[in-house]
Structures are given as C-alpha cells and as structure tokens.
Amino acid sequence: MTASSRVRYPVGVPHLPTAGILPPHILWAIVANGDAEQRAWALQALAVSERIRGRRELLGDIATAAAAAAPGKQRTVYDAKHGSQLPGAKARGEGDPPGKDVAVNEAYDGAGATYDLYHEVFGRDSIDDRGMPLLSTVHYRRGYDNAFWDGSQMVYGDGDGKIFGRFTKAVDVIGHELTHGVTQYEANLDYADQPGALNESVSDVFGSLVKPRTLGQTAGRADWLIGAGLFTPAIRGVALRSMAAPGTAYDDPLIGSDPQPADMAHYVETADDNGGVHINSGIPNRAFYLAAVAIGGFAWEKAGRVWYVTLRDRLRPTSDFKAAANLTIAVARELFGARGAAAKAVAAAWAEVGVL
Amino acid sequence: MRVKLERSGGFANVRRSVTVDAAALAPDRAVELRDLLAAAGLDTLPEDPPPRPGHPDRFVYRLTLEDEAGARSVSVSEDTASEPLRHLIDWLQGTAES
C-alpha cells in the first residue's frame, strides 16, 4: 500500500457490517500499527464512521460532544533509515520515553507542541479535528534538504550537512507541515499561484505560533522567523523566511538571497515552485505579522483565532489574497467586534502589504 | 549535449542548479548519462507540471536538454517522478557534488 493511499478513506465500499464502537483515534492507531488485515479492517470501520458522521451532523450537539470527548494526541514517529519507503520502522509511539535519536524526539515533541496549540487554543482535535494520529517519518532518504506533508503524514530529511542540518530542528517546520494537513481537511487551498501561496502562508502562520507559545512570548517579542537554525553555520542567514521582513532571511554566495516580497508591488510571477508559492507567501505572512503585532499580546489569542476560523470556515480552494483579506476582516469583526481594534488592525495590515 | 537540472520548491525553496556537459565527461560517464536519459522518458513530461493538490512542499525539478536539435525543457514534481527519472536526477546531483 502506498503512503498516499494509506490513510485515505476507501471509496465505494459496499454495505459493511456494523463498525463497532471503537473511536476514530483507536482505529487510526490500528491503521498505523496493525498488520495488513487489521489495517484494512480499521480503514473500513473509519469509512463507515465517516458516513455515520455525515448523518450525525444533522443531530448537532450530541455528535459534537461525542467527538470532543475523544482524546486525540496519538503520535507515532518512524525511521526511514535513509530510504524512501514510508512510513518506515516505528521508532517511538505515544507515551514512550525519549530515545537517543534527536530527530525522533524532535519530531515527537514538535508534533505534540503543535497538537497542543490547535487543541488548547482553537479546540481542534488533531489534523482532521477527529483525533487523527500524527504520523511522522525522520531520516528520509540521504542528505535530503526538505520536509513535507505527503497527504497523510509528515516527512523530514536530515539535510545535506553543507547547506542544511536536520529539518526537525526548528519546531515551526513541524507546525508548518502539520498545518498542511489541517488545510487539506479544511479550506483545501489549491497548490499553485495565490491560493498556493495562501496555503503556504497559513502553514507558516500556525507554524510561527508554536515556538512563542512554548516560550510564553508576546507578538512583540517573537522572532517571526521560519526555520531558524536549519542552515549550517557555513550559510549566511538567520532562517528560511522572515514573516516580519520577508526577503531578509538570508543572503549567501552559495544559495543566493531570500526571494520573498514584502508587498504586492513586488509580487513575483514565476512558473517555478508551483507559481512561487513559497515566494509570494511572504505577502500574507507579513499581513499576519502586522496584524498580530498591532493587536498585541499573544499572537494566537486574537490574530491566530481570526486566521484559524478563516481557514476552517471561510477560505475555499481557489481563494486569492484579496479574498483572504476580506474574509479575515469579516471574521475579526464577528469575533472581536465590528468596530474593534482587532478588525481595524487586520484591515490595516492587508492595506500595508498592498492587498487592499 | 548539455543537461541542466534546476530544483525549486520544497519547504525551504532554496534553488539549486547543476549543468552537466556530456562532452566534458569521462567516456564511461557520458554513456551512463545517455542511458539514464534514454530511460527517463523526458519526452512524455509537460513543460510545466500540473498542480498537485495534497502534495505540498515537494521539490519541483526542471530539466533542460540542449543539443543540435535545440533546447527542450520539461518539469516534474518530486512525488510523480518515475524511478528511472529519479535515477537521472540523483545522478546529475551526484555529478555536481563530486
């Protein structure tokens, strides 16, 4: 079974026997840890509970209460042992003590800190809001300069050792990848051009909240860097991206300079990188930073909540920057008052970056 | 014949590029490159890859071939690259590092 098909619900499953009473998080654990037969059974049960959920939504609060009661933090970290087969060999499960492998421990702790952000601040139970297990694989391939979400799990490389060290080193990378999963289950933003840059930006936005939350930092004190510490000392740069000052994160003879624009006047048209999704994300990233700093306090409390509700309930696959701007302003008004400081700060931020 | 490999995208989006000139290679390496190119099926690939929903942060590779016939450029997302194409990409990257 391929990695991308592993946790997808099978479609067109014929009439199934009663799925039983196992909650989704246990079924997901069986998907992750069971043998082929157990896995197939658990996936069938999940498909059934998916259909039941469709009906439960009509019943309203009972279903919500039942879903909220499911304890969700279920982390498993795997070791690809420098191969490309996913997920690899199980290295650490939920509740297991730390081992000797730093990357395994970082992937575990980072997934936990990100889960906690979503759960404690936004009331979300994991990636799918139904306790989906958080699967991570470290030591993917050799010298692999990347981290990604494959549609069902997070994957981290060790870096080539010349430009990059291991990608689990910065917790915002973990928050970024996990958020790609959240986006897939919510707005499901396209992965090209402006919707793609928004997809990238919301991953940076929620990734950027994880570290300051663990440190108790206000918006004014956070570094607003994505991937600080990933570069080796040989590279001239502080991080991969700066949300406060896009375009300033690095400038190095080997890898060039940070290509991110800070406003719409410098929007980059390119065919590479799916239409510059990691480049133009600098614009909505800076809008979030400006809003969060203007509002003050902890960034996740107001700006973060506005962006979360927008991602969950308002954005659509084809939403562009202007749509995101108008939707976040509308959500800020609903949550914090039509004439409130939050809505004004959000509107001013989008104006500052030239989207409105 | 020259082969240029450009990598964009990935979480970091740090661009990397390598150009290999077959004429400058040792004869056995030039044969390797020709065989890898023949197996990679570049002519089946589009100039720009179609968007891949649900596969964020993967590398995007652009391969440009220059020979007497001119220059041709194709692009592929890491997660859709066939095994033979993967071998070609790894070989080109390895050649750049050696």
CSV table of C-alpha atoms in Angstrom, one decimal:
chain,number,residue,atom,x,y,z
A,1,MET,CA,0.0,0.0,0.0
A,2,THR,CA,1.5,3.3,-0.9
A,3,ALA,CA,2.0,6.1,1.5
A,4,SER,CA,-0.5,8.4,-0.1
A,5,SER,CA,-3.3,5.8,-0.1
A,6,ARG,CA,-2.7,4.6,3.3
A,7,VAL,CA,-5.0,6.8,5.3
A,8,ARG,CA,-7.4,7.8,2.7
A,9,TYR,CA,-10.9,6.5,3.2
A,10,PRO,CA,-11.7,3.8,0.7
A,11,VAL,CA,-14.5,5.0,-1.7
A,12,GLY,CA,-17.4,2.9,-2.8
A,13,VAL,CA,-17.1,0.4,0.0
A,14,PRO,CA,-20.1,-1.8,-0.3
A,15,HIS,CA,-22.5,-2.4,2.6
A,16,LEU,CA,-20.4,-3.1,5.6
A,17,PRO,CA,-21.2,-4.8,8.9
A,18,THR,CA,-21.6,-2.7,11.9
A,19,ALA,CA,-18.3,-0.9,12.6
A,20,GLY,CA,-18.4,-1.4,16.3
A,21,ILE,CA,-17.8,1.3,18.9
A,22,LEU,CA,-14.1,1.9,18.6
A,23,PRO,CA,-13.4,5.7,18.4
A,24,PRO,CA,-11.6,7.0,15.4
A,25,HIS,CA,-8.3,7.6,17.2
A,26,ILE,CA,-8.0,3.9,18.1
A,27,LEU,CA,-8.9,3.0,14.5
A,28,TRP,CA,-6.2,5.3,13.3
A,29,ALA,CA,-3.8,3.7,15.7
A,30,ILE,CA,-4.6,0.3,14.2
A,31,VAL,CA,-4.1,1.8,10.7
A,32,ALA,CA,-0.7,3.0,11.8
A,33,ASN,CA,0.4,-0.1,13.8
A,34,GLY,CA,-1.7,-3.1,12.6
A,35,ASP,CA,-0.9,-5.8,10.1
A,36,ALA,CA,-2.4,-5.6,6.6
A,37,GLU,CA,-5.6,-7.3,7.6
A,38,GLN,CA,-6.1,-5.2,10.7
A,39,ARG,CA,-5.3,-2.1,8.7
A,40,ALA,CA,-7.9,-2.9,6.1
A,41,TRP,CA,-10.5,-3.6,8.7
A,42,ALA,CA,-9.8,-0.3,10.5
A,43,LEU,CA,-10.0,1.6,7.3
A,44,GLN,CA,-13.3,0.1,6.5
A,45,ALA,CA,-14.6,0.9,10.0
A,46,LEU,CA,-13.4,4.5,9.5
A,47,ALA,CA,-15.2,4.7,6.2
A,48,VAL,CA,-18.4,3.7,8.0
A,49,SER,CA,-17.9,6.1,10.8
A,50,GLU,CA,-17.3,8.8,8.2
A,51,ARG,CA,-20.8,8.1,6.7
A,52,ILE,CA,-22.3,7.9,10.2
A,53,ARG,CA,-20.7,11.2,10.9
A,54,GLY,CA,-22.4,12.7,7.9
A,55,ARG,CA,-25.7,11.8,9.5
A,56,ARG,CA,-24.6,12.8,12.9
A,57,GLU,CA,-24.0,16.3,11.8
A,58,LEU,CA,-27.8,16.6,11.4
A,59,LEU,CA,-28.2,15.7,15.0
A,60,GLY,CA,-26.0,18.6,16.1
A,61,ASP,CA,-24.7,18.9,19.6
A,62,ILE,CA,-24.7,15.2,20.6
A,63,ALA,CA,-22.3,14.4,17.8
A,64,THR,CA,-20.1,17.4,18.7
A,65,ALA,CA,-19.9,16.3,22.3
A,66,ALA,CA,-19.1,12.8,21.3
A,67,ALA,CA,-16.3,13.9,19.0
A,68,ALA,CA,-14.9,16.3,21.6
A,69,ALA,CA,-14.7,13.6,24.2
A,70,ALA,CA,-12.2,11.6,22.0
A,71,PRO,CA,-8.7,12.0,23.4
A,72,GLY,CA,-6.7,12.8,20.4
A,73,LYS,CA,-2.9,13.2,20.8
A,74,GLN,CA,-1.6,10.0,19.2
A,75,ARG,CA,1.9,10.4,17.9
A,76,THR,CA,4.0,7.8,16.1
A,77,VAL,CA,7.5,8.6,14.8
A,78,TYR,CA,9.0,6.3,12.2
A,79,ASP,CA,12.6,6.0,10.9
A,80,ALA,CA,13.0,5.7,7.2
A,81,LYS,CA,16.7,4.7,7.8
A,82,HIS,CA,17.7,6.9,4.8
A,83,GLY,CA,15.4,5.1,2.4
A,84,SER,CA,12.3,6.4,0.7
A,85,GLN,CA,9.7,3.8,1.9
A,86,LEU,CA,7.1,5.4,4.1
A,87,PRO,CA,6.4,5.3,6.9
A,88,GLY,CA,9.5,3.2,7.8
A,89,ALA,CA,10.2,1.4,11.1
A,90,LYS,CA,8.4,2.5,14.2
A,91,ALA,CA,10.8,4.4,16.5
A,92,ARG,CA,8.5,6.0,19.1
A,93,GLY,CA,4.8,5.8,20.0
A,94,GLU,CA,2.6,7.9,22.1
A,95,GLY,CA,3.7,7.9,25.7
A,96,ASP,CA,7.0,6.2,25.0
A,97,PRO,CA,10.0,7.8,26.8
A,98,PRO,CA,12.6,9.7,24.7
A,99,GLY,CA,15.2,7.7,22.9
A,100,LYS,CA,18.7,8.5,21.8
A,101,ASP,CA,17.7,9.7,18.3
A,102,VAL,CA,17.4,13.5,18.4
A,103,ALA,CA,15.4,13.7,15.2
A,104,VAL,CA,12.9,11.2,16.5
A,105,ASN,CA,12.5,13.1,19.8
A,106,GLU,CA,12.2,16.5,18.0
A,107,ALA,CA,9.5,15.1,15.6
A,108,TYR,CA,7.6,13.7,18.6
A,109,ASP,CA,7.9,16.8,20.7
A,110,GLY,CA,7.1,19.2,17.8
A,111,ALA,CA,4.0,17.3,16.8
A,112,GLY,CA,3.0,17.4,20.4
A,113,ALA,CA,3.5,21.2,20.8
A,114,THR,CA,1.6,21.7,17.5
A,115,TYR,CA,-1.2,19.4,18.6
A,116,ASP,CA,-1.4,21.4,21.9
A,117,LEU,CA,-1.6,24.7,20.0
A,118,TYR,CA,-4.6,23.5,17.9
A,119,HIS,CA,-6.3,21.7,20.8
A,120,GLU,CA,-5.8,24.1,23.7
A,121,VAL,CA,-6.2,27.3,21.8
A,122,PHE,CA,-8.5,26.5,18.9
A,123,GLY,CA,-10.3,23.5,20.4
A,124,ARG,CA,-9.3,21.3,17.4
A,125,ASP,CA,-8.6,17.6,17.9
A,126,SER,CA,-5.7,16.9,15.5
A,127,ILE,CA,-5.4,17.4,11.8
A,128,ASP,CA,-8.9,16.3,10.9
A,129,ASP,CA,-10.5,17.5,14.2
A,130,ARG,CA,-11.4,13.9,14.9
A,131,GLY,CA,-8.2,12.7,16.6
A,132,MET,CA,-6.3,11.6,13.5
A,133,PRO,CA,-3.0,10.1,14.6
A,134,LEU,CA,0.1,12.3,14.0
A,135,LEU,CA,2.5,10.2,11.9
A,136,SER,CA,6.0,11.4,11.3
A,137,THR,CA,9.0,9.9,9.5
A,138,VAL,CA,12.5,11.1,10.1
A,139,HIS,CA,15.8,10.2,8.2
A,140,TYR,CA,14.0,10.2,4.9
A,141,ARG,CA,16.5,9.5,2.0
A,142,ARG,CA,20.1,10.6,2.3
A,143,GLY,CA,21.1,14.3,2.6
A,144,TYR,CA,17.5,15.3,1.9
A,145,ASP,CA,17.1,19.0,2.1
A,146,ASN,CA,13.4,19.1,2.7
A,147,ALA,CA,10.3,18.4,4.9
A,148,PHE,CA,6.9,17.7,3.5
A,149,TRP,CA,3.3,16.6,4.2
A,150,ASP,CA,2.5,13.7,1.9
A,151,GLY,CA,-1.3,13.8,2.2
A,152,SER,CA,-1.3,11.6,5.2
A,153,GLN,CA,1.9,12.1,7.3
A,154,MET,CA,4.8,14.4,7.9
A,155,VAL,CA,8.3,13.5,6.5
A,156,TYR,CA,11.6,15.0,7.4
A,157,GLY,CA,15.1,14.9,5.8
A,158,ASP,CA,18.4,15.1,7.6
A,159,GLY,CA,19.7,17.9,5.4
A,160,ASP,CA,22.9,17.6,3.3
A,161,GLY,CA,25.1,18.9,6.1
A,162,LYS,CA,26.5,21.7,3.8
A,163,ILE,CA,23.5,23.9,3.5
A,164,PHE,CA,21.0,22.4,5.8
A,165,GLY,CA,21.0,20.3,9.0
A,166,ARG,CA,18.1,18.2,10.0
A,167,PHE,CA,14.6,19.7,9.4
A,168,THR,CA,13.2,18.7,12.7
A,169,LYS,CA,15.5,21.2,14.4
A,170,ALA,CA,13.0,24.1,14.1
A,171,VAL,CA,9.6,23.4,15.7
A,172,ASP,CA,7.9,25.9,13.3
A,173,VAL,CA,8.8,23.5,10.4
A,174,ILE,CA,6.8,20.8,12.2
A,175,GLY,CA,4.0,23.2,12.8
A,176,HIS,CA,4.1,24.1,9.1
A,177,GLU,CA,3.9,20.6,7.9
A,178,LEU,CA,1.2,19.6,10.3
A,179,THR,CA,-0.8,22.6,9.2
A,180,HIS,CA,-0.7,21.4,5.6
A,181,GLY,CA,-2.7,18.5,6.9
A,182,VAL,CA,-5.2,20.8,8.6
A,183,THR,CA,-5.5,22.9,5.4
A,184,GLN,CA,-6.1,19.7,3.4
A,185,TYR,CA,-9.1,18.8,5.7
A,186,GLU,CA,-10.5,22.4,5.8
A,187,ALA,CA,-10.0,25.1,3.1
A,188,ASN,CA,-8.1,22.6,0.9
A,189,LEU,CA,-6.4,25.5,-0.9
A,190,ASP,CA,-5.0,24.8,-4.4
A,191,TYR,CA,-1.3,24.4,-4.5
A,192,ALA,CA,-0.4,27.0,-7.2
A,193,ASP,CA,-0.3,30.8,-7.6
A,194,GLN,CA,-2.2,32.9,-5.0
A,195,PRO,CA,-4.2,30.1,-3.4
A,196,GLY,CA,-1.0,28.1,-3.2
A,197,ALA,CA,0.9,31.0,-1.6
A,198,LEU,CA,-2.0,31.3,0.9
A,199,ASN,CA,-1.7,27.6,1.5
A,200,GLU,CA,2.0,28.1,2.3
A,201,SER,CA,1.3,31.2,4.3
A,202,VAL,CA,-1.2,29.6,6.7
A,203,SER,CA,1.3,26.8,7.3
A,204,ASP,CA,3.9,29.5,8.2
A,205,VAL,CA,1.4,31.4,10.3
A,206,PHE,CA,0.4,28.5,12.5
A,207,GLY,CA,3.9,27.1,12.5
A,208,SER,CA,5.1,30.5,13.8
A,209,LEU,CA,2.8,30.3,16.7
A,210,VAL,CA,4.2,27.1,18.2
A,211,LYS,CA,7.5,28.4,19.4
A,212,PRO,CA,6.4,31.6,21.1
A,213,ARG,CA,3.6,29.7,22.7
A,214,THR,CA,6.0,27.3,24.3
A,215,LEU,CA,8.2,30.2,25.3
A,216,GLY,CA,5.3,32.4,26.5
A,217,GLN,CA,6.3,35.2,24.1
A,218,THR,CA,4.0,38.0,23.0
A,219,ALA,CA,3.7,39.1,19.4
A,220,GLY,CA,6.1,41.9,20.0
A,221,ARG,CA,8.8,39.6,21.4
A,222,ALA,CA,8.6,36.7,19.0
A,223,ASP,CA,11.2,36.4,16.3
A,224,TRP,CA,8.7,35.7,13.5
A,225,LEU,CA,11.3,33.5,11.7
A,226,ILE,CA,10.5,30.3,9.9
A,227,GLY,CA,13.3,27.7,10.1
A,228,ALA,CA,15.7,29.5,12.4
A,229,GLY,CA,18.7,27.2,13.0
A,230,LEU,CA,18.2,25.0,9.9
A,231,PHE,CA,21.1,26.4,8.0
A,232,THR,CA,24.6,25.2,8.8
A,233,PRO,CA,27.0,27.8,10.2
A,234,ALA,CA,28.5,28.0,6.7
A,235,ILE,CA,25.4,29.8,5.3
A,236,ARG,CA,24.9,33.5,5.8
A,237,GLY,CA,21.3,33.6,7.0
A,238,VAL,CA,19.2,33.5,10.2
A,239,ALA,CA,16.3,31.4,8.8
A,240,LEU,CA,14.5,30.4,5.7
A,241,ARG,CA,11.8,33.1,5.9
A,242,SER,CA,11.0,36.2,7.9
A,243,MET,CA,7.4,37.0,8.4
A,244,ALA,CA,8.2,40.4,9.8
A,245,ALA,CA,10.6,41.3,7.0
A,246,PRO,CA,10.2,39.0,4.0
A,247,GLY,CA,13.2,39.0,1.8
A,248,THR,CA,15.8,39.4,4.6
A,249,ALA,CA,16.1,35.9,6.0
A,250,TYR,CA,19.3,35.0,4.1
A,251,ASP,CA,21.9,36.4,1.6
A,252,ASP,CA,24.6,33.9,0.8
A,253,PRO,CA,27.1,33.4,-2.1
A,254,LEU,CA,26.1,29.7,-2.5
A,255,ILE,CA,22.3,29.8,-2.3
A,256,GLY,CA,21.5,33.4,-3.2
A,257,SER,CA,19.2,35.7,-1.3
A,258,ASP,CA,15.8,35.3,0.2
A,259,PRO,CA,13.4,35.9,-2.7
A,260,GLN,CA,10.3,36.8,-0.7
A,261,PRO,CA,8.4,40.0,-1.5
A,262,ALA,CA,7.0,42.0,1.4
A,263,ASP,CA,4.1,43.6,-0.5
A,264,MET,CA,2.0,43.3,-3.7
A,265,ALA,CA,4.2,45.8,-5.6
A,266,HIS,CA,6.9,43.1,-5.6
A,267,TYR,CA,4.7,40.1,-6.3
A,268,VAL,CA,6.8,37.5,-8.2
A,269,GLU,CA,5.4,35.9,-11.3
A,270,THR,CA,7.2,32.6,-12.0
A,271,ALA,CA,6.5,29.2,-13.3
A,272,ASP,CA,8.8,27.5,-10.8
A,273,ASP,CA,7.8,26.5,-7.3
A,274,ASN,CA,4.2,26.0,-8.4
A,275,GLY,CA,3.9,29.6,-9.3
A,276,GLY,CA,6.1,30.9,-6.5
A,277,VAL,CA,4.0,29.5,-3.6
A,278,HIS,CA,7.0,29.7,-1.2
A,279,ILE,CA,7.9,33.2,-2.5
A,280,ASN,CA,4.7,35.2,-2.6
A,281,SER,CA,3.6,33.7,0.7
A,282,GLY,CA,5.8,36.5,2.2
A,283,ILE,CA,2.9,38.9,1.5
A,284,PRO,CA,0.1,37.3,3.5
A,285,ASN,CA,2.8,36.2,6.1
A,286,ARG,CA,3.7,39.9,6.7
A,287,ALA,CA,0.0,40.8,6.9
A,288,PHE,CA,-0.4,38.3,9.7
A,289,TYR,CA,2.7,39.6,11.5
A,290,LEU,CA,1.5,43.2,11.2
A,291,ALA,CA,-2.0,42.4,12.5
A,292,ALA,CA,-0.6,40.3,15.4
A,293,VAL,CA,1.8,43.0,16.5
A,294,ALA,CA,-0.7,45.8,16.2
A,295,ILE,CA,-3.3,43.8,18.2
A,296,GLY,CA,-0.6,43.0,20.8
A,297,GLY,CA,-0.5,40.3,23.4
A,298,PHE,CA,-0.1,36.6,22.5
A,299,ALA,CA,-0.5,36.3,18.7
A,300,TRP,CA,-2.5,33.1,18.9
A,301,GLU,CA,-5.3,34.7,21.0
A,302,LYS,CA,-6.8,37.1,18.5
A,303,ALA,CA,-4.9,37.2,15.2
A,304,GLY,CA,-4.4,33.4,15.4
A,305,ARG,CA,-8.0,32.8,16.1
A,306,VAL,CA,-9.1,35.1,13.2
A,307,TRP,CA,-6.8,33.2,10.8
A,308,TYR,CA,-7.9,29.8,12.2
A,309,VAL,CA,-11.6,30.4,11.8
A,310,THR,CA,-11.0,31.8,8.4
A,311,LEU,CA,-9.0,28.7,7.4
A,312,ARG,CA,-11.6,26.4,8.9
A,313,ASP,CA,-14.8,28.0,7.8
A,314,ARG,CA,-14.3,30.6,5.1
A,315,LEU,CA,-11.5,30.1,2.7
A,316,ARG,CA,-12.2,28.0,-0.5
A,317,PRO,CA,-9.7,26.1,-2.7
A,318,THR,CA,-9.4,29.0,-5.1
A,319,SER,CA,-9.4,31.9,-2.6
A,320,ASP,CA,-6.8,34.5,-3.5
A,321,PHE,CA,-5.1,37.1,-1.3
A,322,LYS,CA,-7.9,39.7,-1.7
A,323,ALA,CA,-10.5,37.0,-0.6
A,324,ALA,CA,-8.3,36.1,2.4
A,325,ALA,CA,-8.1,39.8,3.3
A,326,ASN,CA,-11.8,40.4,3.2
A,327,LEU,CA,-12.6,37.1,5.0
A,328,THR,CA,-10.2,37.7,7.8
A,329,ILE,CA,-11.6,41.2,8.3
A,330,ALA,CA,-15.1,39.8,8.4
A,331,VAL,CA,-14.1,37.1,10.9
A,332,ALA,CA,-12.3,39.7,13.1
A,333,ARG,CA,-15.5,41.8,13.2
A,334,GLU,CA,-17.6,38.8,14.1
A,335,LEU,CA,-15.2,37.5,16.8
A,336,PHE,CA,-14.0,40.8,18.3
A,337,GLY,CA,-16.5,43.5,17.3
A,338,ALA,CA,-17.3,45.4,14.2
A,339,ARG,CA,-15.6,48.5,15.5
A,340,GLY,CA,-13.0,46.6,17.5
A,341,ALA,CA,-9.2,47.1,17.4
A,342,ALA,CA,-8.7,43.6,16.0
A,343,ALA,CA,-10.7,44.2,12.9
A,344,LYS,CA,-9.0,47.6,12.3
A,345,ALA,CA,-5.6,46.0,12.8
A,346,VAL,CA,-6.4,43.2,10.3
A,347,ALA,CA,-7.7,45.7,7.7
A,348,ALA,CA,-4.7,48.0,8.2
A,349,ALA,CA,-2.3,45.0,7.8
A,350,TRP,CA,-3.7,43.9,4.4
A,351,ALA,CA,-3.6,47.6,3.3
A,352,GLU,CA,0.0,47.9,4.4
A,353,VAL,CA,1.1,44.9,2.2
A,354,GLY,CA,-0.9,46.3,-0.8
A,355,VAL,CA,-3.6,43.6,-1.0
A,356,LEU,CA,-6.5,46.0,-0.2
B,1,MET,CA,24.9,17.8,-25.3
B,2,ARG,CA,24.2,19.7,-22.1
B,3,VAL,CA,21.7,18.8,-19.4
B,4,LYS,CA,20.6,21.4,-16.9
B,5,LEU,CA,18.8,20.4,-13.7
B,6,GLU,CA,17.1,23.1,-11.7
B,7,ARG,CA,15.4,22.4,-8.4
B,8,SER,CA,12.8,24.8,-6.9
B,9,GLY,CA,10.1,24.4,-4.2
B,10,GLY,CA,10.4,22.2,-1.2
B,11,PHE,CA,9.7,23.6,2.3
B,12,ALA,CA,12.9,25.7,2.0
B,13,ASN,CA,12.6,26.7,-1.7
B,14,VAL,CA,16.3,27.2,-1.9
B,15,ARG,CA,17.0,27.0,-5.6
B,16,ARG,CA,19.8,24.6,-6.7
B,17,SER,CA,21.0,24.2,-10.3
B,18,VAL,CA,23.6,22.0,-12.0
B,19,THR,CA,24.6,21.8,-15.6
B,20,VAL,CA,26.4,18.7,-17.0
B,21,ASP,CA,28.1,18.9,-20.4
B,22,ALA,CA,28.4,15.4,-21.8
B,23,ALA,CA,31.5,16.4,-23.8
B,24,ALA,CA,33.3,17.2,-20.6
B,25,LEU,CA,32.6,13.8,-19.0
B,26,ALA,CA,34.8,10.7,-19.0
B,27,PRO,CA,33.6,8.3,-21.8
B,28,ASP,CA,32.0,5.8,-19.4
B,29,ARG,CA,30.2,8.6,-17.5
B,30,ALA,CA,28.9,10.0,-20.8
B,31,VAL,CA,27.5,6.6,-21.7
B,32,GLU,CA,25.8,6.4,-18.2
B,33,LEU,CA,24.2,9.8,-18.8
B,34,ARG,CA,23.0,8.8,-22.3
B,35,ASP,CA,21.5,5.6,-20.9
B,36,LEU,CA,19.8,7.4,-18.0
B,37,LEU,CA,18.3,10.0,-20.3
B,38,ALA,CA,17.0,7.3,-22.7
B,39,ALA,CA,15.3,5.5,-19.7
B,40,ALA,CA,13.9,8.7,-18.1
B,41,GLY,CA,11.3,9.3,-20.8
B,42,LEU,CA,11.6,13.1,-20.7
B,43,ASP,CA,9.5,13.5,-23.9
B,44,THR,CA,6.5,12.3,-22.0
B,45,LEU,CA,6.7,15.1,-19.5
B,46,PRO,CA,5.0,18.5,-19.7
B,47,GLU,CA,6.8,21.8,-19.8
B,48,ASP,CA,5.1,22.8,-16.6
B,49,PRO,CA,3.8,20.2,-14.1
B,50,PRO,CA,0.1,20.3,-13.4
B,51,PRO,CA,-0.8,21.5,-9.9
B,52,ARG,CA,-0.7,18.6,-7.3
B,53,PRO,CA,-3.3,19.2,-4.6
B,54,GLY,CA,-2.4,17.5,-1.4
B,55,HIS,CA,1.3,17.3,-2.1
B,56,PRO,CA,2.7,20.5,-0.6
B,57,ASP,CA,6.4,21.2,-0.1
B,58,ARG,CA,7.7,18.7,-2.7
B,59,PHE,CA,10.6,19.7,-4.9
B,60,VAL,CA,9.9,20.7,-8.4
B,61,TYR,CA,12.6,19.8,-11.0
B,62,ARG,CA,13.1,21.4,-14.3
B,63,LEU,CA,15.3,19.6,-16.8
B,64,THR,CA,16.6,21.3,-19.9
B,65,LEU,CA,18.3,19.4,-22.7
B,66,GLU,CA,20.5,21.3,-25.2
B,67,ASP,CA,21.8,19.7,-28.3
B,68,GLU,CA,22.0,20.2,-32.1
B,69,ALA,CA,18.2,19.9,-32.2
B,70,GLY,CA,17.9,22.9,-29.8
B,71,ALA,CA,16.8,23.3,-26.2
B,72,ARG,CA,13.9,21.4,-24.6
B,73,SER,CA,12.6,21.9,-21.1
B,74,VAL,CA,10.4,19.7,-19.0
B,75,SER,CA,9.3,19.9,-15.4
B,76,VAL,CA,8.2,17.3,-12.9
B,77,SER,CA,7.2,17.2,-9.2
B,78,GLU,CA,9.3,15.1,-7.0
B,79,ASP,CA,6.5,12.8,-5.9
B,80,THR,CA,5.4,12.0,-9.5
B,81,ALA,CA,8.9,11.3,-10.9
B,82,SER,CA,9.3,7.8,-12.2
B,83,GLU,CA,12.0,5.6,-10.8
B,84,PRO,CA,14.2,6.0,-13.9
B,85,LEU,CA,13.7,9.7,-13.8
B,86,ARG,CA,14.6,9.7,-10.1
B,87,HIS,CA,17.9,7.9,-11.0
B,88,LEU,CA,18.7,10.6,-13.6
B,89,ILE,CA,18.0,13.4,-11.1
B,90,ASP,CA,20.2,11.6,-8.4
B,91,TRP,CA,23.0,11.0,-10.9
B,92,LEU,CA,23.0,14.7,-12.0
B,93,GLN,CA,23.0,15.9,-8.4
B,94,GLY,CA,25.8,13.4,-7.5
B,95,THR,CA,27.8,14.6,-10.5
B,96,ALA,CA,27.6,18.1,-9.2
B,97,GLU,CA,28.8,17.2,-5.8
B,98,SER,CA,31.8,15.0,-6.9
